[in-house]
Amino acid sequence: MSNRESMPMGDEEVLVEDELKEPSMYKVFLLNDDYTTMNFVVSILMDIFHKSMDEAVRIMQEVHKNGMGLCGVYTAEVAETKVDMIRARARQAGFPLRCTMEEA
Ligand code: TYC
């Protein structure tokens, strides 16, 4: 995005440019393990990532087969919130389910 034609670059203008930039986006991944049930992972994908049953099963199977799978791409704040929610639900249910986020 270019919003700085003929603008001087004092502190205020730098701030304006930053505010107009697209936010960085983050991929959220689920990681496989041998103990978390498939049903629990599907419910995480439906509840936290708003996937349909078919899509949730597809992503769960991909994680199970390949070790990790992409759940979605979000702004930093949304991605962090989803990661926190997954960890809280896994801890509460007693599953060692892990997840991670990385800049897209
Ligand atoms: N591998 C697990 C099992 O066989 C299922 C599973 C899928 C676990 C995806 C974690 O992120 C995961 N019960």
XYZ file of N, CA, C and O and ligand atoms in Angstrom:
429
model
N 0.869 -1.193 0.000
C 0.000 0.000 0.000
C 0.900 1.235 0.000
O 1.821 1.323 0.779
N 0.634 2.213 -0.869
C 1.460 3.417 -0.881
C 0.593 4.624 -0.572
O -0.278 4.996 -1.333
N 0.833 5.214 0.578
C 0.014 6.340 1.013
C 0.880 7.541 1.330
O 0.501 8.379 2.105
N 2.055 7.614 0.723
C 2.964 8.650 1.181
C 3.457 9.541 0.065
O 4.475 10.212 0.208
N 2.747 9.573 -1.092
C 3.178 10.460 -2.157
C 3.243 11.887 -1.636
O 2.318 12.355 -0.996
N 4.354 12.528 -1.900
C 4.594 13.935 -1.573
C 4.348 14.256 -0.099
O 4.072 15.389 0.246
N 4.419 13.238 0.765
C 4.293 13.531 2.196
C 5.682 13.664 2.807
O 6.557 12.853 2.534
N 5.887 14.669 3.631
C 7.156 14.724 4.379
C 7.199 13.556 5.361
O 6.157 12.998 5.705
N 8.404 13.158 5.777
C 8.521 11.983 6.650
C 8.941 12.374 8.064
O 9.927 11.894 8.600
N 8.197 13.265 8.662
C 8.373 13.543 10.093
C 7.775 12.410 10.890
O 7.200 11.475 10.318
N 7.864 12.468 12.211
C 7.365 11.381 13.065
C 5.888 11.097 12.819
O 5.472 9.952 12.756
N 5.087 12.131 12.681
C 3.647 11.922 12.499
C 3.340 11.184 11.212
O 2.465 10.321 11.167
N 4.102 11.524 10.144
C 3.839 10.887 8.853
C 4.231 9.408 8.882
O 3.579 8.569 8.281
N 5.301 9.088 9.585
C 5.700 7.681 9.742
C 4.594 6.921 10.464
O 4.211 5.818 10.081
N 4.035 7.548 11.495
C 2.949 6.924 12.246
C 1.744 6.687 11.335
O 1.155 5.601 11.325
N 1.401 7.687 10.537
C 0.266 7.543 9.626
C 0.519 6.383 8.670
O -0.349 5.534 8.457
N 1.727 6.301 8.111
C 2.037 5.224 7.179
C 1.888 3.864 7.861
O 1.298 2.942 7.304
N 2.380 3.715 9.082
C 2.266 2.442 9.810
C 0.807 2.069 10.027
O 0.408 0.922 9.886
N 0.006 3.067 10.366
C -1.408 2.776 10.638
C -2.135 2.309 9.394
O -3.120 1.581 9.482
N -1.671 2.712 8.213
C -2.362 2.337 6.975
C -1.862 1.024 6.394
O -2.454 0.487 5.482
N -0.758 0.502 6.924
C -0.211 -0.763 6.413
C -1.128 -1.932 6.742
O -1.772 -1.934 7.795
N -1.138 -2.939 5.856
C -1.870 -4.169 6.162
C -1.211 -4.836 7.364
O 0.017 -4.828 7.479
N -1.999 -5.423 8.270
C -1.369 -6.098 9.416
C -0.660 -7.374 8.964
O -1.072 -7.994 7.980
N 0.400 -7.757 9.688
C 1.044 -9.052 9.425
C 0.044 -10.162 9.714
O -0.762 -10.047 10.640
N 0.131 -11.242 8.940
C -0.789 -12.370 9.116
C -0.003 -13.585 9.607
O 1.179 -13.748 9.306
N -0.694 -14.433 10.375
C -0.046 -15.592 11.007
C -0.824 -16.870 10.710
O -2.058 -16.885 10.822
N -0.063 -17.909 10.331
C -0.656 -19.241 10.136
C -0.728 -19.945 11.491
O 0.249 -19.907 12.250
N -1.853 -20.606 11.757
C -1.982 -21.423 12.970
C -2.006 -22.896 12.538
O -2.793 -23.268 11.649
N -1.127 -23.698 13.141
C -1.017 -25.126 12.835
C -1.374 -25.961 14.055
O -1.028 -25.593 15.185
N -1.995 -27.109 13.817
C -2.116 -28.150 14.844
C -1.013 -29.171 14.605
O -0.649 -29.446 13.446
N -0.495 -29.743 15.692
C 0.559 -30.760 15.617
C 0.007 -32.108 16.049
O -0.844 -32.188 16.940
N 0.523 -33.156 15.437
C 0.056 -34.499 15.775
C 0.659 -34.995 17.100
O 1.717 -34.517 17.534
N -0.030 -35.889 17.745
C 0.511 -36.642 18.881
C -0.224 -37.977 18.904
O -1.141 -38.196 18.107
N 0.196 -38.867 19.806
C -0.374 -40.221 19.817
C -1.540 -40.383 20.784
O -2.112 -41.475 20.872
N -1.895 -39.343 21.526
C -2.849 -39.497 22.637
C -4.152 -38.720 22.484
O -5.194 -39.174 22.972
N -4.077 -37.552 21.854
C -5.308 -36.762 21.685
C -6.255 -37.516 20.761
O -5.830 -38.053 19.728
N -7.524 -37.578 21.128
C -8.467 -38.329 20.296
C -8.801 -37.539 19.021
O -8.776 -36.298 19.009
N -9.135 -38.299 17.988
C -9.525 -37.666 16.723
C -10.770 -36.803 16.916
O -10.864 -35.698 16.367
N -11.723 -37.297 17.705
C -12.953 -36.526 17.946
C -12.665 -35.182 18.605
O -13.303 -34.169 18.281
N -11.705 -35.175 19.534
C -11.379 -33.923 20.219
C -10.797 -32.915 19.225
O -11.156 -31.728 19.237
N -9.914 -33.378 18.348
C -9.301 -32.480 17.355
C -10.372 -31.940 16.395
O -10.385 -30.748 16.069
N -11.280 -32.807 15.981
C -12.367 -32.354 15.095
C -13.211 -31.298 15.800
O -13.567 -30.263 15.199
N -13.494 -31.497 17.067
C -14.319 -30.507 17.779
C -13.569 -29.186 17.939
O -14.175 -28.105 17.843
N -12.262 -29.228 18.149
C -11.453 -27.992 18.203
C -11.566 -27.239 16.871
O -11.755 -26.016 16.827
N -11.439 -27.970 15.781
C -11.472 -27.335 14.455
C -12.851 -26.737 14.152
O -12.944 -25.678 13.524
N -13.897 -27.399 14.613
C -15.245 -26.867 14.386
C -15.534 -25.680 15.312
O -16.056 -24.651 14.873
N -15.157 -25.788 16.584
C -15.536 -24.761 17.564
C -14.656 -23.520 17.470
O -15.147 -22.392 17.570
N -13.360 -23.717 17.320
C -12.428 -22.572 17.391
C -12.141 -22.004 16.005
O -11.959 -20.794 15.855
N -12.143 -22.886 14.989
C -11.812 -22.409 13.633
C -13.032 -22.364 12.710
O -12.912 -22.056 11.530
N -14.221 -22.700 13.262
C -15.482 -22.589 12.507
C -15.458 -23.402 11.211
O -15.992 -22.971 10.181
N -14.816 -24.578 11.265
C -14.802 -25.480 10.109
C -16.074 -26.324 10.102
O -16.623 -26.641 11.167
N -16.488 -26.712 8.896
C -17.569 -27.696 8.783
C -17.034 -29.048 9.279
O -15.810 -29.244 9.391
N -17.947 -29.962 9.532
C -17.530 -31.315 9.955
C -16.589 -31.945 8.917
O -15.532 -32.483 9.272
N -16.941 -31.859 7.634
C -16.110 -32.458 6.575
C -14.711 -31.849 6.541
O -13.706 -32.565 6.417
N -14.640 -30.523 6.622
C -13.341 -29.842 6.566
C -12.529 -30.139 7.826
O -11.307 -30.334 7.753
N -13.194 -30.195 8.976
C -12.499 -30.503 10.228
C -11.893 -31.908 10.179
O -10.749 -32.115 10.581
N -12.654 -32.861 9.656
C -12.147 -34.236 9.545
C -10.964 -34.277 8.569
O -9.948 -34.931 8.829
N -11.078 -33.530 7.475
C -9.989 -33.501 6.483
C -8.706 -32.952 7.118
O -7.624 -33.533 6.955
N -8.809 -31.844 7.851
C -7.613 -31.244 8.466
C -7.054 -32.170 9.542
O -5.836 -32.371 9.637
N -7.931 -32.760 10.358
C -7.469 -33.672 11.411
C -6.690 -34.834 10.794
O -5.611 -35.218 11.293
N -7.234 -35.394 9.689
C -6.549 -36.535 9.046
C -5.204 -36.116 8.455
O -4.238 -36.879 8.475
N -5.150 -34.890 7.945
C -3.880 -34.380 7.401
C -2.842 -34.272 8.514
O -1.677 -34.654 8.344
N -3.257 -33.740 9.669
C -2.331 -33.630 10.805
C -1.886 -35.028 11.244
O -0.684 -35.275 11.478
N -2.834 -35.936 11.349
C -2.546 -37.315 11.786
C -1.533 -37.978 10.847
O -0.625 -38.684 11.296
N -1.663 -37.713 9.559
C -0.807 -38.371 8.555
C 0.541 -37.661 8.385
O 1.587 -38.319 8.276
N 0.518 -36.330 8.368
C 1.729 -35.570 7.996
C 2.438 -34.905 9.167
O 3.488 -34.294 8.974
N 1.849 -34.970 10.365
C 2.519 -34.400 11.535
C 2.044 -33.020 11.894
O 2.111 -32.619 13.052
N 1.607 -32.257 10.900
C 1.011 -30.957 11.202
C 0.070 -30.542 10.085
O 0.124 -31.106 8.986
N -0.796 -29.602 10.385
C -1.746 -29.148 9.371
C -2.202 -27.731 9.662
O -2.281 -27.312 10.823
N -2.475 -27.008 8.578
C -2.872 -25.598 8.669
C -4.351 -25.479 9.039
O -5.216 -26.073 8.379
N -4.614 -24.692 10.064
C -6.005 -24.455 10.495
C -6.561 -23.156 9.942
O -7.773 -23.033 9.755
N -5.697 -22.161 9.711
C -6.166 -20.885 9.196
C -5.086 -19.825 9.292
O -4.022 -20.067 9.872
N -5.376 -18.652 8.715
C -4.422 -17.530 8.693
C -5.153 -16.304 9.246
O -6.238 -15.957 8.757
N -4.550 -15.667 10.252
C -5.240 -14.618 11.000
C -4.264 -13.508 11.381
O -3.048 -13.704 11.362
N -4.811 -12.374 11.791
C -3.966 -11.336 12.400
C -3.351 -11.894 13.679
O -3.846 -12.882 14.244
N -2.298 -11.224 14.162
C -1.557 -11.728 15.328
C -2.483 -11.937 16.528
O -2.422 -12.977 17.199
N -3.327 -10.951 16.803
C -4.179 -11.024 17.997
C -5.158 -12.194 17.911
O -5.356 -12.929 18.890
N -5.768 -12.377 16.746
C -6.735 -13.477 16.572
C -6.006 -14.814 16.648
O -6.478 -15.756 17.313
N -4.845 -14.931 15.983
C -4.076 -16.188 16.002
C -3.676 -16.542 17.434
O -3.824 -17.698 17.869
N -3.189 -15.536 18.192
C -2.777 -15.791 19.585
C -3.964 -16.242 20.434
O -3.830 -17.133 21.281
N -5.118 -15.624 20.207
C -6.309 -16.002 20.973
C -6.703 -17.448 20.682
O -7.028 -18.220 21.595
N -6.647 -17.846 19.414
C -7.016 -19.227 19.053
C -6.020 -20.221 19.659
O -6.421 -21.269 20.189
N -4.717 -19.887 19.600
C -3.696 -20.752 20.208
C -3.964 -20.893 21.715
O -3.927 -22.002 22.262
N -4.253 -19.779 22.377
C -4.548 -19.827 23.824
C -5.779 -20.690 24.109
O -5.799 -21.457 25.083
N -6.810 -20.550 23.256
C -8.046 -21.330 23.463
C -7.785 -22.825 23.294
O -8.290 -23.656 24.070
N -6.995 -23.205 22.267
C -6.667 -24.620 22.037
C -5.940 -25.176 23.264
O -6.279 -26.254 23.782
N -4.915 -24.430 23.740
C -4.111 -24.910 24.870
C -4.963 -25.047 26.122
O -4.814 -26.021 26.869
N -5.869 -24.101 26.346
C -6.733 -24.165 27.536
C -7.656 -25.383 27.453
O -7.826 -26.117 28.435
N -8.257 -25.601 26.275
C -9.189 -26.737 26.139
C -8.461 -28.065 26.227
O -8.975 -29.029 26.821
N -7.263 -28.139 25.634
C -6.494 -29.387 25.694
C -6.079 -29.682 27.135
O -6.214 -30.820 27.599
N -5.619 -28.653 27.841
C -5.199 -28.843 29.239
C -6.378 -29.310 30.076
O -6.273 -30.258 30.853
N -7.524 -28.659 29.878
C -8.708 -29.001 30.664
C -9.160 -30.434 30.400
O -9.624 -31.131 31.301
N -9.007 -30.889 29.144
C -9.446 -32.238 28.775
C -8.365 -33.283 29.065
O -8.607 -34.486 28.916
N -7.166 -32.828 29.417
C -6.076 -33.753 29.729
C -5.400 -34.338 28.509
O -4.804 -35.423 28.594
N -5.441 -33.622 27.376
C -4.768 -34.078 26.153
C -3.500 -33.253 25.912
O -3.476 -32.052 26.211
N -2.474 -33.889 25.330
C -1.209 -33.166 25.095
C -1.180 -32.432 23.751
O -0.101 -32.191 23.192
N -2.360 -32.082 23.232
C -2.453 -31.449 21.910
C -1.622 -30.162 21.871
O -1.763 -29.297 22.725
N -0.797 -30.043 20.831
C 0.052 -28.859 20.666
C -0.344 -28.102 19.402
O -0.838 -28.704 18.438
N -0.085 -26.812 19.416
C -0.314 -25.989 18.237
C 0.759 -24.922 18.182
O 1.471 -24.685 19.169
N 0.894 -24.304 17.009
C 1.933 -23.295 16.846
C 1.454 -22.266 15.829
O 0.533 -22.534 15.056
N 2.070 -21.076 15.869
C 1.763 -20.077 14.845
C 3.063 -19.531 14.264
O 4.084 -19.508 14.939
N 2.991 -19.175 12.971
C 4.169 -18.581 12.326
C 3.713 -17.524 11.328
O 2.615 -17.631 10.774
N 4.553 -16.522 11.125
C 4.154 -15.445 10.209
C 3.959 -16.009 8.807
O 4.756 -16.807 8.327
N 2.852 -15.597 8.174
C 2.499 -16.146 6.848
C 3.425 -15.588 5.767
O 3.927 -14.474 5.896
N -2.851 -39.060 16.152
C -4.043 -38.948 16.987
C -4.659 -40.336 17.179
O -4.320 -41.253 16.465
C -5.076 -37.998 16.383
C -4.612 -36.593 16.286
C -4.872 -35.853 15.138
C -3.951 -35.997 17.357
C -4.477 -34.540 15.027
C -3.542 -34.643 17.259
O -3.467 -32.602 16.027
C -3.823 -33.937 16.110
N -5.564 -40.460 18.145
